[in-house]
Amino acid sequence: MSQQILQVDQAMLETTLDRMVRRSVEETLNAMLDAEADEITGAARYERSGDRKAYRAGHYKRDLTVKAGKMSLKVPKLKGALFESAVIERYRRREESVEEALIDMYLAGVSTRQIDDVSQLLWGDRMPSQTLSDKLKRIYADIDAWRERPLVQEYAYVFMDGVWHKRCWGGSVENVSVLVAIGVGMDGRREVLSVAEGMKEDAESWRLFITGMLARGLKGVRLVTGDRCAGLVAAVNELLPNARYQRCMVHFERNILAKVNPRNREWAADALKAVFSMESRDKALEKAESVAKDMESRKLKEAAKCLREGIGETTTYLLDDYPREHRRRIRTNNMIERLNREIRRRTRVVGSFPDGRSALMLICARVRYVTSNEWSTRRYLDMSRLGESVPVAN
């Protein structure tokens, strides 16, 4: 019968190993700092030399947080020369990899208060929220360059929507929209084309938003999918005259069902599903008219009116110009809605933003964080099926 002869305290072993690694790293860094001081002064410690260029004047302690933990460094002070180390940057308190890890945590949705606690737990050093904000400013320039980058390829399908957040405006906290556009390029991959503050999602906001993308090279748009926003529809018709508008099917169904009493809601949902399962647009319109008449017979006049008014722009995807293989993905705004949920998950942690700049930078950073890996490697649509049935747009 086997018996356990050796017992290991795992927690104590890990603590001891961490302490040994931290001590070893600390001794190595201090030795490297001393070697740099010897090179600058031209002589080793306590060495008498006529070629000496400077003199040692003691040292001062500098705390540095690295992946091994928090350690104390002895930075040499010199007389007659300025000590500049290649080992540790001036005023740096944390290793770059530690700062990058904390920034990634922030972009992933962790609040600044939680980051402060995690930093204390992992490395024994706190990261105040103001310090984290200062560190984030260095990536803002990269975000601005990304927002202003030229759009070099054609984007046949473009999805547009707005996500609301709270920010200080005129001395009070108001709901303000950030406009987001996602395009599917001719390589079949998705790409976030633009993120900009749109205030109230009015026609002027959408007009400026689309104009900005056109100035950066947006072309080849054949279909724009979005919610029933009058400002968006007007801006698309004005600035993208060769593109058709597809109203989001899911939003349209919700708008109709909101006008149906609970007793008829299940029937109405099945009837609408039958409308959008038709193989052609003519059959879908015919089926929609039949459903509208049934609604009127059930005293659902408002629902029938909503169905008749919106069914035309909600069945654009059924036109012969768009491949059958694309229809399921171009008829809704679900893709951008999922992205908006990721944005809200992060902005909800903040609450209200002090200004539009801080809100826009965080949302852009969050968008890039979410889409950087999955979207760049997976093809969303096979664009070779699009063919040349639609004239070159825009």
mmCIF file of C-alpha atoms in Angstrom:
data_model
loop_
_atom_site.group_PDB
_atom_site.id
_atom_site.type_symbol
_atom_site.label_atom_id
_atom_site.label_comp_id
_atom_site.label_asym_id
_atom_site.label_seq_id
_atom_site.Cartn_x
_atom_site.Cartn_y
_atom_site.Cartn_z
ATOM 1 C CA MET A 1 0.000 0.000 0.000
ATOM 2 C CA SER A 2 1.530 3.310 -1.096
ATOM 3 C CA GLN A 3 1.918 6.022 1.480
ATOM 4 C CA GLN A 4 2.530 9.712 0.986
ATOM 5 C CA ILE A 5 6.001 10.238 2.435
ATOM 6 C CA LEU A 6 6.641 13.839 1.345
ATOM 7 C CA GLN A 7 4.100 16.595 1.942
ATOM 8 C CA VAL A 8 4.522 19.991 0.319
ATOM 9 C CA ASP A 9 2.876 23.190 1.457
ATOM 10 C CA GLN A 10 2.033 24.600 -1.982
ATOM 11 C CA ALA A 11 1.192 28.096 -0.719
ATOM 12 C CA MET A 12 4.425 28.347 1.244
ATOM 13 C CA LEU A 13 6.442 27.025 -1.709
ATOM 14 C CA GLU A 14 4.967 29.604 -4.100
ATOM 15 C CA THR A 15 5.558 32.413 -1.599
ATOM 16 C CA THR A 16 9.162 31.333 -1.075
ATOM 17 C CA LEU A 17 9.805 31.064 -4.824
ATOM 18 C CA ASP A 18 8.287 34.499 -5.442
ATOM 19 C CA ARG A 19 10.493 35.969 -2.744
ATOM 20 C CA MET A 20 13.605 34.295 -4.187
ATOM 21 C CA VAL A 21 12.847 35.490 -7.701
ATOM 22 C CA ARG A 22 12.158 39.021 -6.509
ATOM 23 C CA ARG A 23 15.403 39.101 -4.494
ATOM 24 C CA SER A 24 17.391 37.746 -7.433
ATOM 25 C CA VAL A 25 15.936 40.315 -9.846
ATOM 26 C CA GLU A 26 16.540 43.108 -7.346
ATOM 27 C CA GLU A 27 20.192 42.129 -6.854
ATOM 28 C CA THR A 28 20.730 41.875 -10.609
ATOM 29 C CA LEU A 29 19.233 45.317 -11.308
ATOM 30 C CA ASN A 30 21.234 46.956 -8.530
ATOM 31 C CA ALA A 31 24.440 45.363 -9.878
ATOM 32 C CA MET A 32 23.640 46.695 -13.352
ATOM 33 C CA LEU A 33 23.057 50.192 -11.943
ATOM 34 C CA ASP A 34 26.433 50.054 -10.150
ATOM 35 C CA ALA A 35 28.130 48.923 -13.360
ATOM 36 C CA GLU A 36 26.593 51.879 -15.228
ATOM 37 C CA ALA A 37 27.799 54.260 -12.511
ATOM 38 C CA ASP A 38 31.327 52.805 -12.813
ATOM 39 C CA GLU A 39 31.290 53.388 -16.561
ATOM 40 C CA ILE A 40 30.096 56.992 -16.232
ATOM 41 C CA THR A 41 32.595 57.908 -13.492
ATOM 42 C CA GLY A 42 35.464 56.076 -15.198
ATOM 43 C CA ALA A 43 36.385 54.185 -12.031
ATOM 44 C CA ALA A 44 35.003 51.475 -9.808
ATOM 45 C CA ARG A 45 33.763 52.113 -6.272
ATOM 46 C CA TYR A 46 36.631 53.230 -3.971
ATOM 47 C CA GLU A 47 39.111 53.020 -6.860
ATOM 48 C CA ARG A 48 41.782 55.721 -7.132
ATOM 49 C CA SER A 49 42.223 56.745 -10.743
ATOM 50 C CA GLY A 50 43.564 59.815 -12.500
ATOM 51 C CA ASP A 51 41.127 59.248 -15.348
ATOM 52 C CA ARG A 52 38.110 59.592 -13.091
ATOM 53 C CA LYS A 53 35.355 61.746 -14.659
ATOM 54 C CA ALA A 54 33.012 62.032 -11.679
ATOM 55 C CA TYR A 55 32.605 60.954 -8.075
ATOM 56 C CA ARG A 56 29.997 58.895 -6.280
ATOM 57 C CA ALA A 57 27.789 60.722 -3.802
ATOM 58 C CA GLY A 58 25.802 57.892 -2.276
ATOM 59 C CA HIS A 59 22.499 56.684 -3.669
ATOM 60 C CA TYR A 60 18.762 57.112 -3.335
ATOM 61 C CA LYS A 61 16.084 54.456 -3.217
ATOM 62 C CA ARG A 62 13.583 53.973 -6.008
ATOM 63 C CA ASP A 63 10.664 51.547 -5.832
ATOM 64 C CA LEU A 64 10.043 49.667 -9.063
ATOM 65 C CA THR A 65 7.159 47.296 -9.741
ATOM 66 C CA VAL A 66 7.969 44.436 -12.117
ATOM 67 C CA LYS A 67 6.241 41.152 -12.887
ATOM 68 C CA ALA A 68 8.149 39.510 -10.028
ATOM 69 C CA GLY A 69 6.720 42.052 -7.570
ATOM 70 C CA LYS A 70 7.697 45.329 -5.929
ATOM 71 C CA MET A 71 11.401 45.841 -5.296
ATOM 72 C CA SER A 72 13.677 48.576 -3.980
ATOM 73 C CA LEU A 73 16.525 49.807 -6.183
ATOM 74 C CA LYS A 74 19.590 51.769 -5.119
ATOM 75 C CA VAL A 75 20.116 54.403 -7.797
ATOM 76 C CA PRO A 76 23.623 55.941 -7.643
ATOM 77 C CA LYS A 77 24.079 59.704 -7.221
ATOM 78 C CA LEU A 78 27.125 61.319 -8.825
ATOM 79 C CA LYS A 79 29.081 64.546 -8.502
ATOM 80 C CA GLY A 80 30.362 66.013 -11.730
ATOM 81 C CA ALA A 81 28.079 63.991 -14.012
ATOM 82 C CA LEU A 82 24.424 63.204 -14.482
ATOM 83 C CA PHE A 83 23.513 59.577 -13.898
ATOM 84 C CA GLU A 84 21.260 58.390 -16.719
ATOM 85 C CA SER A 85 20.505 54.683 -16.700
ATOM 86 C CA ALA A 86 19.673 52.465 -19.643
ATOM 87 C CA VAL A 87 18.301 49.905 -17.199
ATOM 88 C CA ILE A 88 15.483 52.024 -15.802
ATOM 89 C CA GLU A 89 13.975 55.154 -17.314
ATOM 90 C CA ARG A 90 13.986 58.339 -15.302
ATOM 91 C CA TYR A 91 10.911 58.615 -13.035
ATOM 92 C CA ARG A 92 9.609 55.188 -14.109
ATOM 93 C CA ARG A 93 7.894 53.373 -11.267
ATOM 94 C CA ARG A 94 6.590 50.288 -13.067
ATOM 95 C CA GLU A 95 7.902 47.901 -15.656
ATOM 96 C CA GLU A 96 6.345 48.503 -19.066
ATOM 97 C CA SER A 97 4.792 45.026 -19.193
ATOM 98 C CA VAL A 98 3.057 45.706 -15.856
ATOM 99 C CA GLU A 99 1.627 48.985 -17.171
ATOM 100 C CA GLU A 100 0.448 47.268 -20.358
ATOM 101 C CA ALA A 101 -1.252 44.568 -18.292
ATOM 102 C CA LEU A 102 -3.084 47.195 -16.226
ATOM 103 C CA ILE A 103 -4.159 49.098 -19.361
ATOM 104 C CA ASP A 104 -5.449 45.863 -20.925
ATOM 105 C CA MET A 105 -7.456 45.210 -17.753
ATOM 106 C CA TYR A 106 -8.976 48.682 -18.003
ATOM 107 C CA LEU A 107 -9.938 48.236 -21.653
ATOM 108 C CA ALA A 108 -11.349 44.791 -20.883
ATOM 109 C CA GLY A 109 -13.906 46.366 -18.550
ATOM 110 C CA VAL A 110 -12.257 46.479 -15.121
ATOM 111 C CA SER A 111 -12.915 49.668 -13.176
ATOM 112 C CA THR A 112 -10.035 51.841 -11.995
ATOM 113 C CA ARG A 113 -10.841 51.041 -8.375
ATOM 114 C CA GLN A 114 -10.650 47.303 -9.061
ATOM 115 C CA ILE A 115 -7.387 47.783 -10.968
ATOM 116 C CA ASP A 116 -5.970 49.541 -7.922
ATOM 117 C CA ASP A 117 -6.934 46.572 -5.736
ATOM 118 C CA VAL A 118 -5.610 43.970 -8.205
ATOM 119 C CA SER A 119 -2.332 45.841 -8.579
ATOM 120 C CA GLN A 120 -1.901 45.828 -4.802
ATOM 121 C CA LEU A 121 -2.704 42.119 -4.627
ATOM 122 C CA LEU A 122 -0.392 40.999 -7.457
ATOM 123 C CA TRP A 123 2.574 43.336 -7.175
ATOM 124 C CA GLY A 124 2.231 44.990 -3.785
ATOM 125 C CA ASP A 125 1.891 48.417 -5.422
ATOM 126 C CA ARG A 126 -1.240 50.469 -5.997
ATOM 127 C CA MET A 127 -2.178 52.136 -9.266
ATOM 128 C CA PRO A 128 -4.202 55.294 -8.536
ATOM 129 C CA SER A 129 -6.925 56.120 -11.053
ATOM 130 C CA GLN A 130 -5.276 59.425 -11.998
ATOM 131 C CA THR A 131 -2.000 57.648 -12.734
ATOM 132 C CA LEU A 132 -3.811 55.148 -14.920
ATOM 133 C CA SER A 133 -5.552 57.976 -16.784
ATOM 134 C CA ASP A 134 -2.173 59.614 -17.446
ATOM 135 C CA LYS A 135 -0.803 56.337 -18.774
ATOM 136 C CA LEU A 136 -3.796 55.914 -21.087
ATOM 137 C CA LYS A 137 -3.149 59.272 -22.746
ATOM 138 C CA ARG A 138 -0.156 57.827 -24.546
ATOM 139 C CA ILE A 139 -2.432 55.543 -26.577
ATOM 140 C CA TYR A 140 -4.829 58.369 -27.487
ATOM 141 C CA ALA A 141 -2.553 59.523 -30.312
ATOM 142 C CA ASP A 142 -2.660 56.018 -31.769
ATOM 143 C CA ILE A 143 -6.462 56.007 -31.482
ATOM 144 C CA ASP A 144 -6.702 59.358 -33.297
ATOM 145 C CA ALA A 145 -4.502 58.011 -36.110
ATOM 146 C CA TRP A 146 -6.734 54.937 -36.344
ATOM 147 C CA ARG A 147 -9.900 57.065 -36.527
ATOM 148 C CA GLU A 148 -8.422 59.212 -39.310
ATOM 149 C CA ARG A 149 -6.851 56.395 -41.341
ATOM 150 C CA PRO A 150 -7.675 56.257 -45.083
ATOM 151 C CA LEU A 151 -10.228 53.673 -46.233
ATOM 152 C CA VAL A 152 -8.465 52.018 -49.135
ATOM 153 C CA GLN A 153 -10.822 49.229 -50.246
ATOM 154 C CA GLU A 154 -14.492 49.127 -51.197
ATOM 155 C CA TYR A 155 -17.111 48.282 -48.594
ATOM 156 C CA ALA A 156 -20.217 46.818 -50.205
ATOM 157 C CA TYR A 157 -22.143 46.495 -46.938
ATOM 158 C CA VAL A 158 -22.087 49.127 -44.188
ATOM 159 C CA PHE A 159 -23.868 48.854 -40.835
ATOM 160 C CA MET A 160 -24.536 52.020 -38.826
ATOM 161 C CA ASP A 161 -25.967 52.635 -35.385
ATOM 162 C CA GLY A 162 -25.516 54.773 -32.301
ATOM 163 C CA VAL A 163 -24.767 53.835 -28.689
ATOM 164 C CA TRP A 164 -25.851 56.135 -25.885
ATOM 165 C CA HIS A 165 -23.835 57.111 -22.831
ATOM 166 C CA LYS A 166 -23.966 59.771 -20.131
ATOM 167 C CA ARG A 167 -21.626 62.763 -20.085
ATOM 168 C CA CYS A 168 -21.491 66.210 -18.572
ATOM 169 C CA TRP A 169 -23.042 68.778 -20.887
ATOM 170 C CA GLY A 170 -23.723 72.400 -20.001
ATOM 171 C CA GLY A 171 -23.390 71.788 -16.282
ATOM 172 C CA SER A 172 -25.712 68.761 -16.238
ATOM 173 C CA VAL A 173 -25.487 65.078 -17.139
ATOM 174 C CA GLU A 174 -27.081 64.334 -20.512
ATOM 175 C CA ASN A 175 -27.518 61.280 -22.745
ATOM 176 C CA VAL A 176 -25.222 61.642 -25.753
ATOM 177 C CA SER A 177 -24.809 59.274 -28.680
ATOM 178 C CA VAL A 178 -21.629 57.862 -30.191
ATOM 179 C CA LEU A 179 -22.076 56.832 -33.832
ATOM 180 C CA VAL A 180 -20.459 53.603 -35.045
ATOM 181 C CA ALA A 181 -20.060 52.290 -38.597
ATOM 182 C CA ILE A 182 -18.909 48.785 -39.544
ATOM 183 C CA GLY A 183 -18.125 47.781 -43.101
ATOM 184 C CA VAL A 184 -17.649 44.469 -44.866
ATOM 185 C CA GLY A 185 -14.862 44.898 -47.399
ATOM 186 C CA MET A 186 -14.321 43.037 -50.631
ATOM 187 C CA ASP A 187 -12.023 40.657 -48.747
ATOM 188 C CA GLY A 188 -15.095 39.503 -46.801
ATOM 189 C CA ARG A 189 -13.826 40.689 -43.424
ATOM 190 C CA ARG A 190 -15.490 43.119 -41.058
ATOM 191 C CA GLU A 191 -13.869 46.404 -40.131
ATOM 192 C CA VAL A 192 -14.878 49.269 -37.865
ATOM 193 C CA LEU A 193 -14.866 52.209 -40.274
ATOM 194 C CA SER A 194 -15.578 55.096 -37.944
ATOM 195 C CA VAL A 195 -16.474 56.011 -34.367
ATOM 196 C CA ALA A 196 -17.537 59.588 -33.645
ATOM 197 C CA GLU A 197 -19.663 61.541 -31.210
ATOM 198 C CA GLY A 198 -23.071 62.194 -32.751
ATOM 199 C CA MET A 199 -24.850 64.156 -30.021
ATOM 200 C CA LYS A 200 -28.578 63.379 -30.565
ATOM 201 C CA GLU A 201 -28.428 61.167 -33.689
ATOM 202 C CA ASP A 202 -30.101 63.869 -35.768
ATOM 203 C CA ALA A 203 -29.731 64.324 -39.530
ATOM 204 C CA GLU A 204 -26.839 66.775 -39.170
ATOM 205 C CA SER A 205 -24.886 64.381 -36.936
ATOM 206 C CA TRP A 206 -25.302 61.540 -39.417
ATOM 207 C CA ARG A 207 -24.445 63.827 -42.314
ATOM 208 C CA LEU A 208 -21.164 64.879 -40.708
ATOM 209 C CA PHE A 209 -20.435 61.270 -39.786
ATOM 210 C CA ILE A 210 -20.871 59.948 -43.336
ATOM 211 C CA THR A 211 -19.094 62.955 -44.861
ATOM 212 C CA GLY A 212 -16.078 62.202 -42.695
ATOM 213 C CA MET A 213 -15.916 58.626 -44.004
ATOM 214 C CA LEU A 214 -16.306 59.793 -47.606
ATOM 215 C CA ALA A 215 -13.413 62.207 -47.104
ATOM 216 C CA ARG A 216 -11.278 59.288 -45.926
ATOM 217 C CA GLY A 217 -12.086 57.281 -49.051
ATOM 218 C CA LEU A 218 -15.320 55.386 -48.392
ATOM 219 C CA LYS A 219 -16.585 53.959 -51.695
ATOM 220 C CA GLY A 220 -18.425 51.052 -53.240
ATOM 221 C CA VAL A 221 -21.299 51.065 -50.724
ATOM 222 C CA ARG A 222 -24.227 49.034 -52.044
ATOM 223 C CA LEU A 223 -26.319 48.551 -48.911
ATOM 224 C CA VAL A 224 -26.577 50.406 -45.603
ATOM 225 C CA THR A 225 -28.242 48.555 -42.720
ATOM 226 C CA GLY A 226 -29.516 50.445 -39.700
ATOM 227 C CA ASP A 227 -32.432 51.183 -37.430
ATOM 228 C CA ARG A 228 -35.371 53.371 -38.437
ATOM 229 C CA CYS A 229 -33.697 56.692 -37.711
ATOM 230 C CA ALA A 230 -35.033 59.481 -39.903
ATOM 231 C CA GLY A 231 -31.736 61.374 -39.724
ATOM 232 C CA LEU A 232 -29.756 58.336 -40.872
ATOM 233 C CA VAL A 233 -32.102 57.549 -43.766
ATOM 234 C CA ALA A 234 -31.989 61.141 -44.978
ATOM 235 C CA ALA A 235 -28.197 61.310 -44.775
ATOM 236 C CA VAL A 236 -27.776 57.996 -46.642
ATOM 237 C CA ASN A 237 -30.136 59.085 -49.427
ATOM 238 C CA GLU A 238 -28.301 62.386 -49.765
ATOM 239 C CA LEU A 239 -24.653 61.307 -49.512
ATOM 240 C CA LEU A 240 -24.789 57.689 -50.740
ATOM 241 C CA PRO A 241 -27.307 57.936 -53.602
ATOM 242 C CA ASN A 242 -26.224 54.641 -55.189
ATOM 243 C CA ALA A 243 -26.655 52.667 -51.962
ATOM 244 C CA ARG A 244 -29.949 51.153 -50.823
ATOM 245 C CA TYR A 245 -31.181 51.272 -47.241
ATOM 246 C CA GLN A 246 -32.066 48.129 -45.287
ATOM 247 C CA ARG A 247 -34.060 48.654 -42.106
ATOM 248 C CA CYS A 248 -33.039 46.213 -39.383
ATOM 249 C CA MET A 249 -35.513 43.338 -39.445
ATOM 250 C CA VAL A 250 -35.221 42.637 -35.705
ATOM 251 C CA HIS A 251 -35.931 46.231 -34.717
ATOM 252 C CA PHE A 252 -38.837 46.326 -37.158
ATOM 253 C CA GLU A 253 -40.412 43.208 -35.646
ATOM 254 C CA ARG A 254 -40.023 44.645 -32.150
ATOM 255 C CA ASN A 255 -41.694 47.882 -33.210
ATOM 256 C CA ILE A 256 -44.711 45.956 -34.539
ATOM 257 C CA LEU A 257 -44.983 43.585 -31.572
ATOM 258 C CA ALA A 258 -44.940 46.580 -29.215
ATOM 259 C CA LYS A 259 -48.299 47.552 -30.751
ATOM 260 C CA VAL A 260 -49.801 44.065 -30.311
ATOM 261 C CA ASN A 261 -51.693 43.072 -27.177
ATOM 262 C CA PRO A 262 -50.334 40.073 -25.198
ATOM 263 C CA ARG A 263 -53.175 37.815 -26.336
ATOM 264 C CA ASN A 264 -52.141 38.099 -30.021
ATOM 265 C CA ARG A 265 -48.396 38.543 -29.604
ATOM 266 C CA GLU A 266 -47.423 34.923 -30.212
ATOM 267 C CA TRP A 267 -49.567 34.762 -33.350
ATOM 268 C CA ALA A 268 -48.109 38.053 -34.615
ATOM 269 C CA ALA A 269 -44.539 36.877 -34.023
ATOM 270 C CA ASP A 270 -45.144 33.691 -36.043
ATOM 271 C CA ALA A 271 -46.857 35.667 -38.809
ATOM 272 C CA LEU A 272 -43.909 38.079 -39.115
ATOM 273 C CA LYS A 273 -41.499 35.162 -39.164
ATOM 274 C CA ALA A 274 -43.435 33.768 -42.110
ATOM 275 C CA VAL A 275 -43.162 37.091 -43.947
ATOM 276 C CA PHE A 276 -39.364 37.189 -43.684
ATOM 277 C CA SER A 277 -38.979 33.536 -44.642
ATOM 278 C CA MET A 278 -40.182 34.246 -48.182
ATOM 279 C CA GLU A 279 -37.717 33.592 -50.999
ATOM 280 C CA SER A 280 -38.479 36.740 -53.003
ATOM 281 C CA ARG A 281 -39.372 40.321 -52.209
ATOM 282 C CA ASP A 282 -42.648 40.209 -54.135
ATOM 283 C CA LYS A 283 -43.833 37.199 -52.151
ATOM 284 C CA ALA A 284 -42.745 38.847 -48.898
ATOM 285 C CA LEU A 285 -44.736 41.999 -49.701
ATOM 286 C CA GLU A 286 -47.746 39.890 -50.673
ATOM 287 C CA LYS A 287 -47.531 37.904 -47.445
ATOM 288 C CA ALA A 288 -47.108 41.106 -45.418
ATOM 289 C CA GLU A 289 -50.319 42.551 -46.876
ATOM 290 C CA SER A 290 -52.149 39.344 -45.950
ATOM 291 C CA VAL A 291 -50.807 39.537 -42.381
ATOM 292 C CA ALA A 292 -51.790 43.218 -42.160
ATOM 293 C CA LYS A 293 -55.384 42.362 -43.111
ATOM 294 C CA ASP A 294 -55.452 39.628 -40.467
ATOM 295 C CA MET A 295 -54.190 42.176 -37.947
ATOM 296 C CA GLU A 296 -56.998 44.545 -38.831
ATOM 297 C CA SER A 297 -59.519 41.763 -38.383
ATOM 298 C CA ARG A 298 -58.086 41.206 -34.914
ATOM 299 C CA LYS A 299 -58.420 44.940 -34.182
ATOM 300 C CA LEU A 300 -54.653 45.547 -34.372
ATOM 301 C CA LYS A 301 -54.864 48.587 -36.618
ATOM 302 C CA GLU A 302 -51.710 50.296 -35.330
ATOM 303 C CA ALA A 303 -49.647 47.147 -35.851
ATOM 304 C CA ALA A 304 -51.062 46.723 -39.367
ATOM 305 C CA LYS A 305 -50.247 50.341 -40.193
ATOM 306 C CA CYS A 306 -46.678 49.939 -38.908
ATOM 307 C CA LEU A 307 -46.241 46.772 -40.980
ATOM 308 C CA ARG A 308 -47.458 48.389 -44.192
ATOM 309 C CA GLU A 309 -45.315 51.501 -43.716
ATOM 310 C CA GLY A 310 -42.047 49.707 -43.034
ATOM 311 C CA ILE A 311 -42.157 46.440 -44.922
ATOM 312 C CA GLY A 312 -40.720 47.966 -48.098
ATOM 313 C CA GLU A 313 -37.424 49.179 -46.635
ATOM 314 C CA THR A 314 -37.165 46.092 -44.400
ATOM 315 C CA THR A 315 -37.157 43.665 -47.350
ATOM 316 C CA THR A 316 -34.440 45.381 -49.400
ATOM 317 C CA TYR A 317 -32.147 42.415 -48.718
ATOM 318 C CA LEU A 318 -34.503 40.184 -50.777
ATOM 319 C CA LEU A 319 -33.726 42.006 -54.016
ATOM 320 C CA ASP A 320 -31.982 39.908 -56.662
ATOM 321 C CA ASP A 321 -28.930 42.180 -56.446
ATOM 322 C CA TYR A 322 -27.870 40.557 -53.177
ATOM 323 C CA PRO A 323 -26.784 36.895 -53.016
ATOM 324 C CA ARG A 324 -28.959 34.483 -51.064
ATOM 325 C CA GLU A 325 -25.919 33.469 -49.018
ATOM 326 C CA HIS A 326 -25.599 37.059 -47.734
ATOM 327 C CA ARG A 327 -29.229 37.722 -46.835
ATOM 328 C CA ARG A 328 -29.264 36.337 -43.309
ATOM 329 C CA ARG A 329 -26.391 38.590 -42.254
ATOM 330 C CA ILE A 330 -27.261 41.811 -44.057
ATOM 331 C CA ARG A 331 -30.924 42.011 -43.013
ATOM 332 C CA THR A 332 -30.246 42.884 -39.354
ATOM 333 C CA ASN A 333 -27.997 45.137 -37.333
ATOM 334 C CA ASN A 334 -27.184 42.337 -34.889
ATOM 335 C CA MET A 335 -23.447 42.562 -35.551
ATOM 336 C CA ILE A 336 -23.222 46.186 -34.499
ATOM 337 C CA GLU A 337 -25.665 45.625 -31.652
ATOM 338 C CA ARG A 338 -23.313 43.014 -30.180
ATOM 339 C CA LEU A 339 -20.469 45.501 -30.429
ATOM 340 C CA ASN A 340 -22.619 48.137 -28.728
ATOM 341 C CA ARG A 341 -23.248 45.725 -25.851
ATOM 342 C CA GLU A 342 -19.490 45.421 -25.367
ATOM 343 C CA ILE A 343 -19.227 49.208 -25.373
ATOM 344 C CA ARG A 344 -22.027 49.568 -22.808
ATOM 345 C CA ARG A 345 -20.405 46.952 -20.594
ATOM 346 C CA ARG A 346 -17.396 49.259 -20.283
ATOM 347 C CA THR A 347 -19.150 52.632 -20.154
ATOM 348 C CA ARG A 348 -21.559 51.364 -17.497
ATOM 349 C CA VAL A 349 -18.596 50.950 -15.157
ATOM 350 C CA VAL A 350 -17.658 54.613 -15.595
ATOM 351 C CA GLY A 351 -21.155 56.049 -15.183
ATOM 352 C CA SER A 352 -20.992 59.593 -16.563
ATOM 353 C CA PHE A 353 -18.009 60.993 -18.439
ATOM 354 C CA PRO A 354 -16.592 64.465 -17.674
ATOM 355 C CA ASP A 355 -16.325 65.385 -21.376
ATOM 356 C CA GLY A 356 -16.808 64.023 -24.864
ATOM 357 C CA ARG A 357 -13.100 63.438 -25.486
ATOM 358 C CA SER A 358 -12.696 60.992 -22.605
ATOM 359 C CA ALA A 359 -15.849 59.100 -23.610
ATOM 360 C CA LEU A 360 -14.841 58.854 -27.266
ATOM 361 C CA MET A 361 -11.307 57.671 -26.479
ATOM 362 C CA LEU A 362 -12.503 54.955 -24.107
ATOM 363 C CA ILE A 363 -15.164 53.728 -26.537
ATOM 364 C CA CYS A 364 -12.670 53.648 -29.425
ATOM 365 C CA ALA A 365 -10.145 51.785 -27.288
ATOM 366 C CA ARG A 366 -12.821 49.299 -26.239
ATOM 367 C CA VAL A 367 -13.915 48.791 -29.861
ATOM 368 C CA ARG A 368 -10.359 48.092 -30.973
ATOM 369 C CA TYR A 369 -9.792 45.748 -28.056
ATOM 370 C CA VAL A 370 -12.905 43.699 -28.865
ATOM 371 C CA THR A 371 -12.401 43.528 -32.639
ATOM 372 C CA SER A 372 -8.611 43.268 -32.864
ATOM 373 C CA ASN A 373 -8.319 39.468 -32.904
ATOM 374 C CA GLU A 374 -11.529 37.758 -34.028
ATOM 375 C CA TRP A 375 -12.501 40.162 -36.804
ATOM 376 C CA SER A 376 -9.071 40.315 -38.416
ATOM 377 C CA THR A 377 -8.732 36.530 -38.827
ATOM 378 C CA ARG A 378 -12.253 35.361 -39.705
ATOM 379 C CA ARG A 379 -14.005 35.982 -43.012
ATOM 380 C CA TYR A 380 -17.561 37.178 -42.452
ATOM 381 C CA LEU A 381 -18.946 36.849 -46.009
ATOM 382 C CA ASP A 382 -17.840 35.304 -49.276
ATOM 383 C CA MET A 383 -17.811 38.465 -51.380
ATOM 384 C CA SER A 384 -17.046 36.581 -54.594
ATOM 385 C CA ARG A 385 -20.774 35.756 -54.712
ATOM 386 C CA LEU A 386 -21.693 39.430 -54.952
ATOM 387 C CA GLY A 387 -20.752 39.500 -58.620
ATOM 388 C CA GLU A 388 -21.313 42.503 -60.831
ATOM 389 C CA SER A 389 -25.113 42.626 -60.649
ATOM 390 C CA VAL A 390 -25.078 45.987 -58.894
ATOM 391 C CA PRO A 391 -23.445 49.018 -60.611
ATOM 392 C CA VAL A 392 -20.288 50.391 -59.049
ATOM 393 C CA ALA A 393 -21.523 52.578 -56.211
ATOM 394 C CA ASN A 394 -20.478 55.999 -54.973
#
